[in-house]
Short mmCIF file of C-alpha atoms in Angstrom, two decimals:
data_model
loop_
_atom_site.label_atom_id
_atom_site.label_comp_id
_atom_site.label_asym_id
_atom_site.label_seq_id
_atom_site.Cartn_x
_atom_site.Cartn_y
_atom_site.Cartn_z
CA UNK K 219 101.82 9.55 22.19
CA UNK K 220 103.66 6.57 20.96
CA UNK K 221 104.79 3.87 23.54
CA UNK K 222 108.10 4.21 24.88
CA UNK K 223 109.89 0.94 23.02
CA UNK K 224 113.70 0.65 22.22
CA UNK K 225 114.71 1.37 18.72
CA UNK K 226 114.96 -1.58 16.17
CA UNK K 227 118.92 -2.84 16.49
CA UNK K 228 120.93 -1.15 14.30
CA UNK K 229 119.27 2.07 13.51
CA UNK K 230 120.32 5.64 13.76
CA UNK K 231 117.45 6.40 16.92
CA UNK K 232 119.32 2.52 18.35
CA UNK K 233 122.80 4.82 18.33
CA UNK K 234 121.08 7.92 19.84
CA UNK K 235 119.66 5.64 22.42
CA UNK K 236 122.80 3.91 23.36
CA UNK K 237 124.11 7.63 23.27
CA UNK K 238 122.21 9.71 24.94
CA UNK K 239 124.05 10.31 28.56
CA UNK K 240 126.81 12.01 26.32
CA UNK K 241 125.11 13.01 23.32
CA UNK K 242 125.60 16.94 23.89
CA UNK K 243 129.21 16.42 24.79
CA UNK K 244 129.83 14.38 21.47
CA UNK K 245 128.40 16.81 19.78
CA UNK K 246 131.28 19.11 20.42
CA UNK K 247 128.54 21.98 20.87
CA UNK K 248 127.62 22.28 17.10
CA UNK K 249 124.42 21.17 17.10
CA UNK K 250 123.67 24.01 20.30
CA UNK K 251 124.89 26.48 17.60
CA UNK K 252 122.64 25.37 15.09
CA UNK K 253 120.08 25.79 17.19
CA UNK K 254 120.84 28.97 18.43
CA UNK K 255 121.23 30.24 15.13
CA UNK K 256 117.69 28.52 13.79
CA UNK K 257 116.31 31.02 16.42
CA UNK K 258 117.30 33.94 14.78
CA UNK K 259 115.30 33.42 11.77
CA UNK K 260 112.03 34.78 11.13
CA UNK K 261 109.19 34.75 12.05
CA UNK K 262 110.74 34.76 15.32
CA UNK K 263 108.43 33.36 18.49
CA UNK K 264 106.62 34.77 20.87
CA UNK K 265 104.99 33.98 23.81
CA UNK K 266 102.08 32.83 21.38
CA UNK K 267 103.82 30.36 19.32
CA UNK K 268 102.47 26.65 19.56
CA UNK K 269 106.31 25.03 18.94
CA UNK K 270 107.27 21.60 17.60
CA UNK K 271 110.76 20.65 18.46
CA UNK K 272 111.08 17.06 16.48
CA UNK K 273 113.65 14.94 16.98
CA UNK K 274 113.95 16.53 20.37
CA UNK K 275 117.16 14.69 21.30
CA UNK K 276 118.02 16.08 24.78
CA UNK K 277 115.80 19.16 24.29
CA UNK K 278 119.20 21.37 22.70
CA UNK K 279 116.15 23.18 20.60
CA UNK K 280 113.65 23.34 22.94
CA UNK K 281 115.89 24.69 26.25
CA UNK K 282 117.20 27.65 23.94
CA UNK K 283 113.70 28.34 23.02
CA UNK K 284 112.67 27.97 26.56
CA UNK K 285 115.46 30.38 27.77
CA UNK K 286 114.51 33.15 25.47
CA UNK K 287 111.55 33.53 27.68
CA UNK K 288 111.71 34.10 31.23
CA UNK K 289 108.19 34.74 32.09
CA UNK K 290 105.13 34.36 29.92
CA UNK K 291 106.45 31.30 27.57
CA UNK K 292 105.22 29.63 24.37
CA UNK K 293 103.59 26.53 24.39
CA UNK K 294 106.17 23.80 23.03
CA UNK K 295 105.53 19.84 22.01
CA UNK K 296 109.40 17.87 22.10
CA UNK K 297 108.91 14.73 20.82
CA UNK K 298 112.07 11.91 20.01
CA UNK K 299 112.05 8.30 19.13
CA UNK K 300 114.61 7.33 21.18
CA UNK K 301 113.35 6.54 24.52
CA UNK K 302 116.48 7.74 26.52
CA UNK K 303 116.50 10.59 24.71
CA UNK K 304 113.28 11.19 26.09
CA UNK K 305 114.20 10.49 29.63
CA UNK K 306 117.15 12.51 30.22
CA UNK K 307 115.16 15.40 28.65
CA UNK K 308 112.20 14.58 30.82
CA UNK K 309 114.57 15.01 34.07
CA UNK K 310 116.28 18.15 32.95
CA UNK K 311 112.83 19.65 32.57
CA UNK K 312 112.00 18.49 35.68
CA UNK K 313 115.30 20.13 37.03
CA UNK K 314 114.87 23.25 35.19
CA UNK K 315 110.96 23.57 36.47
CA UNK K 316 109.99 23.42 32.65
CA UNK K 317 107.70 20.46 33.46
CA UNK K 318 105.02 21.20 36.50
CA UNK K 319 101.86 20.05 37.74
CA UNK K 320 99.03 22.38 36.03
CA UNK K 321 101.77 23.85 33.53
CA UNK K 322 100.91 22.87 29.82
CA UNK K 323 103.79 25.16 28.38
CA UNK K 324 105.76 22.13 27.71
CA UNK K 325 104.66 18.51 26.66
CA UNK K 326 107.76 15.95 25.81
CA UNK K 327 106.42 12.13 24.77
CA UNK K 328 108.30 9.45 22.76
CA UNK K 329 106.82 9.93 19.06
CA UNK K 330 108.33 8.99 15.56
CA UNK K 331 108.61 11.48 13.39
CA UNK K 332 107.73 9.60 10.62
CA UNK K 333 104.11 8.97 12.71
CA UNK K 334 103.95 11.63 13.95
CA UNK K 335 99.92 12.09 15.85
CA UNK K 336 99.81 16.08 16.42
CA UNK K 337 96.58 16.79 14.75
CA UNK K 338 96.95 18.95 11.23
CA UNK K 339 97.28 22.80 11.65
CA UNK K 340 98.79 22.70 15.08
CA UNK K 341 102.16 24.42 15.20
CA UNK K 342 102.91 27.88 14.09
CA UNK K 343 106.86 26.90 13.91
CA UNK K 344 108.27 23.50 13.57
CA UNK K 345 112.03 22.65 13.99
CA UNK K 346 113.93 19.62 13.02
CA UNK K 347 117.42 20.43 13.60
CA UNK K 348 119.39 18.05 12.27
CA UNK K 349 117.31 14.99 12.23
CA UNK K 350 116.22 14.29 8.92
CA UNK K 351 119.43 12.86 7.47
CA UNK K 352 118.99 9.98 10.00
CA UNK K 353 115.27 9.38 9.06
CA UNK K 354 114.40 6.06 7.31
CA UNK K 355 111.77 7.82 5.51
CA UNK K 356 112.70 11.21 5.21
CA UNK K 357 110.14 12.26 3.13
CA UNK K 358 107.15 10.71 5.15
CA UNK K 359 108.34 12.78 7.91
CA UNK K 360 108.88 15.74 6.04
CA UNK K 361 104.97 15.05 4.93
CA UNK K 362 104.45 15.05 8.39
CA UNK K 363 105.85 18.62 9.63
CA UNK K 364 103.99 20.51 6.97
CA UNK K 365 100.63 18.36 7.65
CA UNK K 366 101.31 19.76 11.48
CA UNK K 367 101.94 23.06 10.89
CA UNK K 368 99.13 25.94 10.73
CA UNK K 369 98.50 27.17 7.38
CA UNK K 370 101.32 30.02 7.19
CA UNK K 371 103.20 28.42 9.75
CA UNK K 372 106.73 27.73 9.17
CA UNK K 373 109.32 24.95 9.39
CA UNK K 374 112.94 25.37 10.23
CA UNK K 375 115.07 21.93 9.05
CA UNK K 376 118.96 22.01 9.64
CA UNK K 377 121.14 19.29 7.97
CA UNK K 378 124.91 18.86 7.98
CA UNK K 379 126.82 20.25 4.38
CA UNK K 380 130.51 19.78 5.97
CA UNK K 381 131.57 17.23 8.52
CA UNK K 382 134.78 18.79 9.27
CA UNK K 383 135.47 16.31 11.91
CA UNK K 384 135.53 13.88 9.12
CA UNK K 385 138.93 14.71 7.95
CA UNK K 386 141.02 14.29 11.29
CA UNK K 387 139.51 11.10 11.77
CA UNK K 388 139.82 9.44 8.76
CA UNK K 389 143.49 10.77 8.29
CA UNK K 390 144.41 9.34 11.80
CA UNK K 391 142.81 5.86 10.65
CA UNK K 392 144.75 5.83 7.92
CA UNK K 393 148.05 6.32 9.19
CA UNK K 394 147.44 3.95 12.05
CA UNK K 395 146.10 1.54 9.11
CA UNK K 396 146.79 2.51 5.64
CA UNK K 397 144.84 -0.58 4.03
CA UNK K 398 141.69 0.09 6.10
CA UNK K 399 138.21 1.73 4.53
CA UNK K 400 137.88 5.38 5.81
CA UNK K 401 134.89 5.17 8.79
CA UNK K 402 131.89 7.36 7.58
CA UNK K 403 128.81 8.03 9.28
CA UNK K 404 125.95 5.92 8.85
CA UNK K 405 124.50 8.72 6.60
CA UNK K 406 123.76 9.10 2.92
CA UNK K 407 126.40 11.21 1.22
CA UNK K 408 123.68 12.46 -0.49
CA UNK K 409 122.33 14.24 2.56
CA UNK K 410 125.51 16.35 2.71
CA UNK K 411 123.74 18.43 -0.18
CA UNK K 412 120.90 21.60 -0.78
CA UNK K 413 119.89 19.63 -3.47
CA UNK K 414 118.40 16.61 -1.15
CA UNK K 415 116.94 18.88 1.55
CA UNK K 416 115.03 20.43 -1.04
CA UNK K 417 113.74 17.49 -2.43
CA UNK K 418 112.41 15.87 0.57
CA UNK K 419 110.75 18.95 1.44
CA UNK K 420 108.94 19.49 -1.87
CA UNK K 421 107.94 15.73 -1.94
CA UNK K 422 107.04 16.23 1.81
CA UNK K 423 104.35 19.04 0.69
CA UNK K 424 106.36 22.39 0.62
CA UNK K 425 106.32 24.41 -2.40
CA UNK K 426 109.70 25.56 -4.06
CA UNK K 427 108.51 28.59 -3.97
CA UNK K 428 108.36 29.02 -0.09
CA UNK K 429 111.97 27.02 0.63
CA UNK K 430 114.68 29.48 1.26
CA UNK K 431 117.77 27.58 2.22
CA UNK K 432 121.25 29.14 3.75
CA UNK K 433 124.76 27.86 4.64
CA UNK K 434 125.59 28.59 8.44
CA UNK K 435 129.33 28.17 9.37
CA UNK K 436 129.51 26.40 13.33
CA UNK K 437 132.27 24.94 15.60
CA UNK K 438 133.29 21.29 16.58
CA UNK K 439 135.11 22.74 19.80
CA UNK K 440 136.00 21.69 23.21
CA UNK K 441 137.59 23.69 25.96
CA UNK K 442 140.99 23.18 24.88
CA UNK K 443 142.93 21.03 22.48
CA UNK K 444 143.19 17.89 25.00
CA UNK K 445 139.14 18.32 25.34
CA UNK K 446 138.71 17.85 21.80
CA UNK K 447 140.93 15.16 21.48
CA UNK K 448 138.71 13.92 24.23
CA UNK K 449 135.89 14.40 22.53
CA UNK K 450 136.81 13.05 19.33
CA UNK K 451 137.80 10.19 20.96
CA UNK K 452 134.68 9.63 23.06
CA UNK K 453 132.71 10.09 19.58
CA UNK K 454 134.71 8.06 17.24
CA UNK K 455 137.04 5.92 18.99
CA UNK K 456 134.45 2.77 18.98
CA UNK K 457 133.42 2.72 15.38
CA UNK K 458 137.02 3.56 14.30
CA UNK K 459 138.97 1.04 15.75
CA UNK K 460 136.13 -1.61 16.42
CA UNK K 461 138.46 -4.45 16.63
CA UNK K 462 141.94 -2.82 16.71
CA UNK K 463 144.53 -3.93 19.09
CA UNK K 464 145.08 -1.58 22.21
CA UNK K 465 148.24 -0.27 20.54
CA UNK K 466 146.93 0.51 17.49
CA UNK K 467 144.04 2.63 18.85
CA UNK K 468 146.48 3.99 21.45
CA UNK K 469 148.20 5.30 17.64
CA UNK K 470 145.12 6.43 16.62
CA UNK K 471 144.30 9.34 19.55
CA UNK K 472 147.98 10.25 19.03
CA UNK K 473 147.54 10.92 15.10
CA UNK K 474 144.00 12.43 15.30
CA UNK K 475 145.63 15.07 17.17
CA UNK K 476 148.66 15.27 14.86
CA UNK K 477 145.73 15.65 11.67
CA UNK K 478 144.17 18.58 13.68
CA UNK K 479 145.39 21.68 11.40
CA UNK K 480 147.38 24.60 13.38
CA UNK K 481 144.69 26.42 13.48
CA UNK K 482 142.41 23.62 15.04
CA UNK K 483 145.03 22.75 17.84
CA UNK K 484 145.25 26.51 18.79
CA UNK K 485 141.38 27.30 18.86
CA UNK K 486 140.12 24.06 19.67
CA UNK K 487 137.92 23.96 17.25
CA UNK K 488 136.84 22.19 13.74
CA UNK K 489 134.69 24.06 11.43
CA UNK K 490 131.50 22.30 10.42
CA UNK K 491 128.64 23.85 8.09
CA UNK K 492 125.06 23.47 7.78
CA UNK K 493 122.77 23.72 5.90
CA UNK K 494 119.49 25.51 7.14
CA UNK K 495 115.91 25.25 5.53
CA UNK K 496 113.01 27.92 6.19
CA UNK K 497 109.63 26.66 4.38
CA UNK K 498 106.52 28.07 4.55
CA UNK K 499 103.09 26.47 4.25
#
């Protein structure tokens, strides 16, 4: 297990630190759906399975896998960099009776996936749902999952292909501030692609051969059109209008909702899509 430290300033596991109270919230439930839909895939678990859920987050991953099995359950490893992360996890767990005294099923620790110290040939399935984009060294860690995994064990990566939530927000900036730069998300561009995802895997170990990759449509959503604009706000407001006058970002809300489509203001809900890996070793 890696010590618990805070995140170097500045980096994307500093955000998700800073972030994690309201991560799953700011989410707008999309990366839930992700996961739900990773768990679909084959080989499907079983009460067998030795499970690594990196880049835990909150535990999204590892609480769907956990609810699939009410009795006998598999033995799962959650592991995050960011030390909040970690905690609020820790205490769900707790709340949920996932972590007891004399119960191995579940083991959560601060780790890095880039270092990651599982000894090789541990897990039979390994899930990064949509961490790698935000890795320094995306490829180190991607060297890392297959090292972990059992020999025909399998890894199930999710990245982002469309950040639908992009458009609304950008459009609102720029009729609040037509001069201004569009706000992106401290991501490559380059992640937004099959072509990258497959790269990092094949450098990471994987053979092309056993990579099958898939678009999955998901949903941006709150309960209602004031919740996303809620939501949206909560998310984006800060790195948006970081140094706006209170008017101005007052402007802003009202325009992100007016650069919702029709459709978005009636379902509450902004279509993202992702891009999901399954590779074999």
């Amino acid at each position: 297990m890696s010590s618990a430290q805070t995140p170097a300033p500045g980096t994307a596991a500093a955000t998700f630190d800073k972030s994690s109270n309201a991560y799953e919230r700011m989410t707008g439930g999309c990366t839930r759906e992700v996961a739900q839909f990773l768990l679909t895939l084959e080989p499907k678990l079983d009460a067998s399975s030795i499970i690594l859920d990196n880049a835990c987050g909150t535990g999204i991953m590892t609480s769907e896998i956990l609810d699939l099995f009410p009795n006998a359950k598999p033995r799962v490893y959650a592991a995050d960099l960011a030390p909040s992360m970690i905690a609020n996890f820790s205490a769900l767990a707790r709340a949920k009776g996932w972590l007891n005294e004399g119960d191995n099923d579940l083991t959560i620790c601060v780790m890095d996936a880039e270092d990651l110290t599982y000894p090789d040939n541990t897990f039979t399935h390994s899930y990064t749902n949509l961490g790698f984009p935000f890795f320094p060294q995306a490829e180190k860690a991607a060297a890392h999952v297959y090292r972990t995994l059992k020999v025909g064990g399998t890894a199930f990566i999710s990245t982002w292909s469309k950040l639908g939530y992009l458009r609304p927000v950008q459009e609102a900036q720029l009729r609040v501030r037509p001069d201004s730069k569009p706000w992106e998300i401290p991501m490559p561009e380059e992640w937004l692609t099959r072509e990258k995802l497959i790269e990092v895997l094949e450098r990471g170990g994987f053979h092309s051969e056993n990579i099958q990759i898939q678009e999955r449509t998901v949903g941006y959503k709150g309960k209602d059109l004031d919740d996303l604009i809620d939501i949206m706000k909560a998310s984006f407001e800060g790195h948006v209008t970081n140094g706006w006058t209170d008017d101005d970002k007052e402007k802003w809300v009202r325009e992100l909702r007016n650069s919702l489509s029709e459709d978005e203001r009636e379902t509450a809900r902004i279509e993202m899509l992702a891009w999901v890996a399954v590779a074999q070793k």
